[in-house]
């Protein structure tokens, strides 16, 4: 029996050359002290493989038409055997992939592994970053619930503001000027054919380059990269101290990948993927898109930005960030690699991480969404016993002002906190603001009676 199997394997191996092809992959020598900090790239790859497998499973059950998508997702979640777990793995796998990719990128940046001769590795990595973000975004739209759809609409609107190419590009992406029935089948094609195709291509390039240029050795203070002699130095170092990737270094990748996948599967069982919310309803005006966390911070950023600079920022910031990322290895591809000799790199990473995590924190409270659960102000906060002030505070809640404005911690965050508004505005100014509204504030001129307006202003005048 064994002999027969061996024979079959020999035949396959001889005719196809599998061992020969895998040899360089498995046996390429790696620097001896490349340890645990090197596992994140391969963990990203393992997450990707997990996404492919679960993605194929989901695609078998999913209906990419706007009439059926929502129902087919509910079918996956509640009827299909193992459907809930399949979707859970795909959902948490996406998050896992984002995290691993982010950490991998930070590690590469901090240890300046992008320097000579690995510039192209970094550049292919930036393309992978963009592609993975695009996968996350299109994946959310496929959910076809109101979060996914509204996020796409908001993003499309922002894209449309890009001069010249914005509108045609949005049109191309969505198959129309706005998100509609046609858009879903397009997003489906992007998510399962187009972007994965490019992902395979760039992952192939990325891995090929790792083998061609070798894994960067851990940096050492006082050992700068000099393109004139780096390659010969690296070769000599590998000849003397290098170890074959398999099994010497590969076991760490395997252990870490297994741990990562275990965490993903556990999360897929409990708590599982979030339920799909409501089906999208184009007549809903007061919607508040809440994309998944890895895009939430972008939404938070644009929601917090003053409206005047928003259009400007959309045009400038993303291309600038992309340009800087691509230019990084050319700005300085030689010199010290150790983070201790590159304090600005540490400061930069700290800034970006703080910036993104505080935006995530803010985003998790979605200040751009009216707070429909705002409660009425308790009498202790209404600092007056005058009946018109009391009436005014009641109207403040009844007329939905509290959905958007906070008074002493009660209410929403869309508009400014009005706890001390009377210090800024007098009665006349208050009336003007309320009657005319403003950016993201409805004009109440036609929906309040003079009496109601007077009472609300009387209430606000007490907020000193
Ligand atoms: C949908 C959300 C929303 C609702 C509802 C809303 N507002 Fe506003 N409000 C805002 C926003 C946003 C601003 C800031 C507008 C700007 O700067 O252009 C604002 C500004 C104001 C200001 C000026 C504050 C300042 O410090 O300059 C006042 C006063 C005000 N609103 C009162 C009210 C009252 C009273 C009501 C209810 C009758 C109300 N708002 C309902 C969102 C809202």
GROMACS .gro file of C-alpha atoms in nm, residues 81-333:
model
  253
   81UNK     CA    1  -2.616   2.442   0.810
   82UNK     CA    2  -2.299   2.601   0.947
   83UNK     CA    3  -2.391   2.918   0.754
   84UNK     CA    4  -2.370   3.134   1.062
   85UNK     CA    5  -2.021   3.009   1.143
   86UNK     CA    6  -1.910   3.039   0.781
   87UNK     CA    7  -2.013   3.401   0.774
   88UNK     CA    8  -1.867   3.454   1.120
   89UNK     CA    9  -1.528   3.330   1.006
   90UNK     CA   10  -1.542   3.547   0.697
   91UNK     CA   11  -1.641   3.849   0.906
   92UNK     CA   12  -1.380   3.806   1.179
   93UNK     CA   13  -1.125   3.686   0.924
   94UNK     CA   14  -1.155   4.023   0.753
   95UNK     CA   15  -1.082   4.198   1.081
   96UNK     CA   16  -0.795   3.959   1.149
   97UNK     CA   17  -0.648   4.028   0.810
   98UNK     CA   18  -0.668   4.404   0.864
   99UNK     CA   19  -0.497   4.379   1.201
  100UNK     CA   20  -0.222   4.145   1.081
  101UNK     CA   21  -0.161   4.359   0.776
  102UNK     CA   22  -0.145   4.673   0.990
  103UNK     CA   23   0.099   4.521   1.238
  104UNK     CA   24   0.311   4.376   0.957
  105UNK     CA   25   0.327   4.717   0.795
  106UNK     CA   26   0.421   4.889   1.120
  107UNK     CA   27   0.690   4.629   1.185
  108UNK     CA   28   0.836   4.676   0.837
  109UNK     CA   29   0.828   5.051   0.875
  110UNK     CA   30   0.980   5.058   1.224
  111UNK     CA   31   1.267   4.830   1.127
  112UNK     CA   32   1.305   5.011   0.792
  113UNK     CA   33   1.292   4.680   0.610
  114UNK     CA   34   1.178   4.875   0.303
  115UNK     CA   35   1.529   5.007   0.244
  116UNK     CA   36   1.760   4.881  -0.028
  117UNK     CA   37   1.711   4.630  -0.192
  118UNK     CA   38   1.352   4.577  -0.077
  119UNK     CA   39   1.188   4.894  -0.210
  120UNK     CA   40   0.969   4.704  -0.450
  121UNK     CA   41   0.846   4.477  -0.172
  122UNK     CA   42   0.717   4.782   0.011
  123UNK     CA   43   0.553   4.919  -0.302
  124UNK     CA   44   0.376   4.592  -0.379
  125UNK     CA   45   0.269   4.597  -0.013
  126UNK     CA   46   0.108   4.939  -0.056
  127UNK     CA   47  -0.090   4.802  -0.351
  128UNK     CA   48  -0.197   4.511  -0.131
  129UNK     CA   49  -0.309   4.756   0.137
  130UNK     CA   50  -0.531   4.939  -0.110
  131UNK     CA   51  -0.672   4.614  -0.246
  132UNK     CA   52  -0.750   4.475   0.099
  133UNK     CA   53  -0.925   4.799   0.195
  134UNK     CA   54  -1.126   4.774  -0.129
  135UNK     CA   55  -1.218   4.416  -0.037
  136UNK     CA   56  -1.336   4.528   0.305
  137UNK     CA   57  -1.546   4.803   0.156
  138UNK     CA   58  -1.709   4.598  -0.122
  139UNK     CA   59  -1.766   4.313   0.122
  140UNK     CA   60  -1.971   4.538   0.344
  141UNK     CA   61  -2.187   4.651   0.057
  142UNK     CA   62  -2.266   4.288  -0.027
  143UNK     CA   63  -2.430   4.262   0.312
  144UNK     CA   64  -2.696   4.486   0.156
  145UNK     CA   65  -2.837   4.600   0.486
  146UNK     CA   66  -2.875   4.966   0.563
  147UNK     CA   67  -2.529   5.001   0.716
  148UNK     CA   68  -2.353   4.857   0.417
  149UNK     CA   69  -2.561   5.037   0.159
  150UNK     CA   70  -2.553   5.376   0.328
  151UNK     CA   71  -2.181   5.353   0.381
  152UNK     CA   72  -2.143   5.291   0.010
  153UNK     CA   73  -2.368   5.582  -0.077
  154UNK     CA   74  -2.173   5.817   0.147
  155UNK     CA   75  -1.843   5.695   0.005
  156UNK     CA   76  -1.972   5.730  -0.350
  157UNK     CA   77  -2.085   6.083  -0.280
  158UNK     CA   78  -1.740   6.168  -0.151
  159UNK     CA   79  -1.577   6.007  -0.450
  160UNK     CA   80  -1.807   6.209  -0.675
  161UNK     CA   81  -1.661   6.530  -0.535
  162UNK     CA   82  -1.321   6.449  -0.674
  163UNK     CA   83  -1.270   6.694  -0.961
  164UNK     CA   84  -1.296   6.571  -1.321
  165UNK     CA   85  -1.261   6.197  -1.269
  166UNK     CA   86  -1.480   6.174  -0.957
  167UNK     CA   87  -1.822   6.155  -1.123
  168UNK     CA   88  -1.728   5.919  -1.408
  169UNK     CA   89  -1.543   5.699  -1.161
  170UNK     CA   90  -1.839   5.683  -0.924
  171UNK     CA   91  -2.055   5.604  -1.225
  172UNK     CA   92  -1.824   5.325  -1.335
  173UNK     CA   93  -1.805   5.179  -0.986
  174UNK     CA   94  -2.176   5.174  -0.919
  175UNK     CA   95  -2.325   5.140  -1.264
  176UNK     CA   96  -2.524   5.460  -1.216
  177UNK     CA   97  -2.520   5.796  -1.046
  178UNK     CA   98  -2.625   5.641  -0.721
  179UNK     CA   99  -2.631   5.302  -0.562
  180UNK     CA  100  -2.901   5.088  -0.718
  181UNK     CA  101  -2.994   4.743  -0.834
  182UNK     CA  102  -2.712   4.741  -1.086
  183UNK     CA  103  -2.452   4.837  -0.831
  184UNK     CA  104  -2.484   4.520  -0.629
  185UNK     CA  105  -2.388   4.284  -0.910
  186UNK     CA  106  -2.094   4.513  -0.986
  187UNK     CA  107  -1.975   4.513  -0.627
  188UNK     CA  108  -2.016   4.137  -0.624
  189UNK     CA  109  -1.792   4.103  -0.930
  190UNK     CA  110  -1.532   4.332  -0.777
  191UNK     CA  111  -1.537   4.145  -0.452
  192UNK     CA  112  -1.514   3.792  -0.590
  193UNK     CA  113  -1.334   3.832  -0.925
  194UNK     CA  114  -1.157   4.159  -0.984
  195UNK     CA  115  -0.993   4.241  -0.650
  196UNK     CA  116  -0.906   3.881  -0.556
  197UNK     CA  117  -0.746   3.845  -0.899
  198UNK     CA  118  -0.526   4.146  -0.834
  199UNK     CA  119  -0.465   4.026  -0.480
  200UNK     CA  120  -0.328   3.694  -0.604
  201UNK     CA  121  -0.110   3.879  -0.852
  202UNK     CA  122   0.037   4.115  -0.596
  203UNK     CA  123   0.071   3.853  -0.324
  204UNK     CA  124   0.262   3.642  -0.577
  205UNK     CA  125   0.488   3.934  -0.655
  206UNK     CA  126   0.528   4.018  -0.287
  207UNK     CA  127   0.630   3.663  -0.193
  208UNK     CA  128   0.851   3.624  -0.498
  209UNK     CA  129   1.036   3.940  -0.397
  210UNK     CA  130   1.079   3.811  -0.043
  211UNK     CA  131   1.257   3.510  -0.186
  212UNK     CA  132   1.456   3.705  -0.442
  213UNK     CA  133   1.584   3.971  -0.203
  214UNK     CA  134   1.578   3.767   0.113
  215UNK     CA  135   1.414   3.839   0.447
  216UNK     CA  136   1.556   4.153   0.602
  217UNK     CA  137   1.789   4.081   0.888
  218UNK     CA  138   1.683   4.232   1.223
  219UNK     CA  139   1.835   4.581   1.238
  220UNK     CA  140   2.129   4.659   1.458
  221UNK     CA  141   2.228   5.000   1.588
  222UNK     CA  142   2.532   5.121   1.397
  223UNK     CA  143   2.493   4.891   1.099
  224UNK     CA  144   2.362   5.112   0.819
  225UNK     CA  145   2.245   4.988   0.481
  226UNK     CA  146   2.479   5.083   0.200
  227UNK     CA  147   2.351   4.985  -0.147
  228UNK     CA  148   2.709   4.949  -0.272
  229UNK     CA  149   2.794   4.653  -0.054
  230UNK     CA  150   2.467   4.544   0.110
  231UNK     CA  151   2.400   4.252  -0.124
  232UNK     CA  152   2.744   4.099  -0.088
  233UNK     CA  153   2.732   4.148   0.289
  234UNK     CA  154   2.388   3.988   0.310
  235UNK     CA  155   2.497   3.689   0.098
  236UNK     CA  156   2.803   3.634   0.310
  237UNK     CA  157   2.600   3.660   0.631
  238UNK     CA  158   2.351   3.401   0.501
  239UNK     CA  159   2.631   3.168   0.388
  240UNK     CA  160   2.783   3.181   0.733
  241UNK     CA  161   2.480   3.192   0.960
  242UNK     CA  162   2.168   3.146   0.744
  243UNK     CA  163   1.918   2.872   0.824
  244UNK     CA  164   1.672   2.709   0.586
  245UNK     CA  165   1.330   2.872   0.615
  246UNK     CA  166   1.169   2.531   0.660
  247UNK     CA  167   1.156   2.414   0.934
  248UNK     CA  168   1.387   2.650   1.118
  249UNK     CA  169   1.176   2.963   1.088
  250UNK     CA  170   0.854   2.828   0.943
  251UNK     CA  171   0.738   2.667   1.268
  252UNK     CA  172   0.685   3.011   1.423
  253UNK     CA  173   0.472   3.117   1.128
  254UNK     CA  174   0.269   2.799   1.159
  255UNK     CA  175   0.221   2.830   1.535
  256UNK     CA  176   0.116   3.192   1.507
  257UNK     CA  177  -0.115   3.126   1.212
  258UNK     CA  178  -0.285   2.841   1.397
  259UNK     CA  179  -0.333   3.065   1.700
  260UNK     CA  180  -0.474   3.344   1.483
  261UNK     CA  181  -0.714   3.114   1.302
  262UNK     CA  182  -0.824   2.961   1.630
  263UNK     CA  183  -0.912   3.304   1.767
  264UNK     CA  184  -1.103   3.385   1.448
  265UNK     CA  185  -1.301   3.061   1.464
  266UNK     CA  186  -1.381   3.110   1.832
  267UNK     CA  187  -1.505   3.463   1.761
  268UNK     CA  188  -1.707   3.325   1.469
  269UNK     CA  189  -1.891   3.094   1.705
  270UNK     CA  190  -1.925   3.344   1.983
  271UNK     CA  191  -2.023   3.628   1.942
  272UNK     CA  192  -2.043   3.542   1.570
  273UNK     CA  193  -2.090   3.790   1.288
  274UNK     CA  194  -2.326   4.075   1.370
  275UNK     CA  195  -2.680   4.029   1.248
  276UNK     CA  196  -2.757   4.208   0.926
  277UNK     CA  197  -2.950   4.521   1.019
  278UNK     CA  198  -3.257   4.639   0.830
  279UNK     CA  199  -3.285   4.619   0.454
  280UNK     CA  200  -3.182   4.948   0.292
  281UNK     CA  201  -3.466   5.193   0.254
  282UNK     CA  202  -3.402   5.484   0.019
  283UNK     CA  203  -3.677   5.688   0.177
  284UNK     CA  204  -3.501   5.690   0.514
  285UNK     CA  205  -3.340   6.028   0.547
  286UNK     CA  206  -3.220   6.002   0.904
  287UNK     CA  207  -2.986   5.716   0.855
  288UNK     CA  208  -2.650   5.691   1.010
  289UNK     CA  209  -2.417   5.460   0.827
  290UNK     CA  210  -2.187   5.269   1.056
  291UNK     CA  211  -1.932   5.080   0.851
  292UNK     CA  212  -1.716   4.812   1.008
  293UNK     CA  213  -1.444   4.933   1.240
  294UNK     CA  214  -1.162   4.934   0.988
  295UNK     CA  215  -1.347   5.195   0.784
  296UNK     CA  216  -1.529   5.360   1.072
  297UNK     CA  217  -1.239   5.589   1.153
  298UNK     CA  218  -1.246   5.731   0.800
  299UNK     CA  219  -1.614   5.809   0.843
  300UNK     CA  220  -1.549   5.963   1.182
  301UNK     CA  221  -1.277   6.179   1.033
  302UNK     CA  222  -1.503   6.319   0.763
  303UNK     CA  223  -1.795   6.358   0.998
  304UNK     CA  224  -1.589   6.566   1.239
  305UNK     CA  225  -1.426   6.778   0.975
  306UNK     CA  226  -1.567   7.127   0.924
  307UNK     CA  227  -1.777   7.119   0.609
  308UNK     CA  228  -1.570   7.389   0.442
  309UNK     CA  229  -1.256   7.181   0.424
  310UNK     CA  230  -1.425   6.846   0.362
  311UNK     CA  231  -1.430   6.867  -0.017
  312UNK     CA  232  -1.078   6.997  -0.016
  313UNK     CA  233  -0.958   6.721   0.214
  314UNK     CA  234  -1.118   6.450   0.002
  315UNK     CA  235  -0.922   6.565  -0.297
  316UNK     CA  236  -0.593   6.619  -0.119
  317UNK     CA  237  -0.557   6.369   0.163
  318UNK     CA  238  -0.603   6.021   0.010
  319UNK     CA  239  -0.375   6.085  -0.291
  320UNK     CA  240  -0.121   6.248  -0.063
  321UNK     CA  241  -0.114   5.957   0.179
  322UNK     CA  242  -0.083   5.713  -0.108
  323UNK     CA  243   0.192   5.917  -0.265
  324UNK     CA  244   0.387   5.938   0.060
  325UNK     CA  245   0.356   5.564   0.117
  326UNK     CA  246   0.479   5.488  -0.234
  327UNK     CA  247   0.758   5.742  -0.211
  328UNK     CA  248   0.882   5.626   0.128
  329UNK     CA  249   1.153   5.385   0.010
  330UNK     CA  250   1.285   5.647  -0.229
  331UNK     CA  251   1.301   5.923   0.028
  332UNK     CA  252   1.576   5.732   0.203
  333UNK     CA  253   1.670   5.382   0.094
   0.00000   0.00000   0.00000
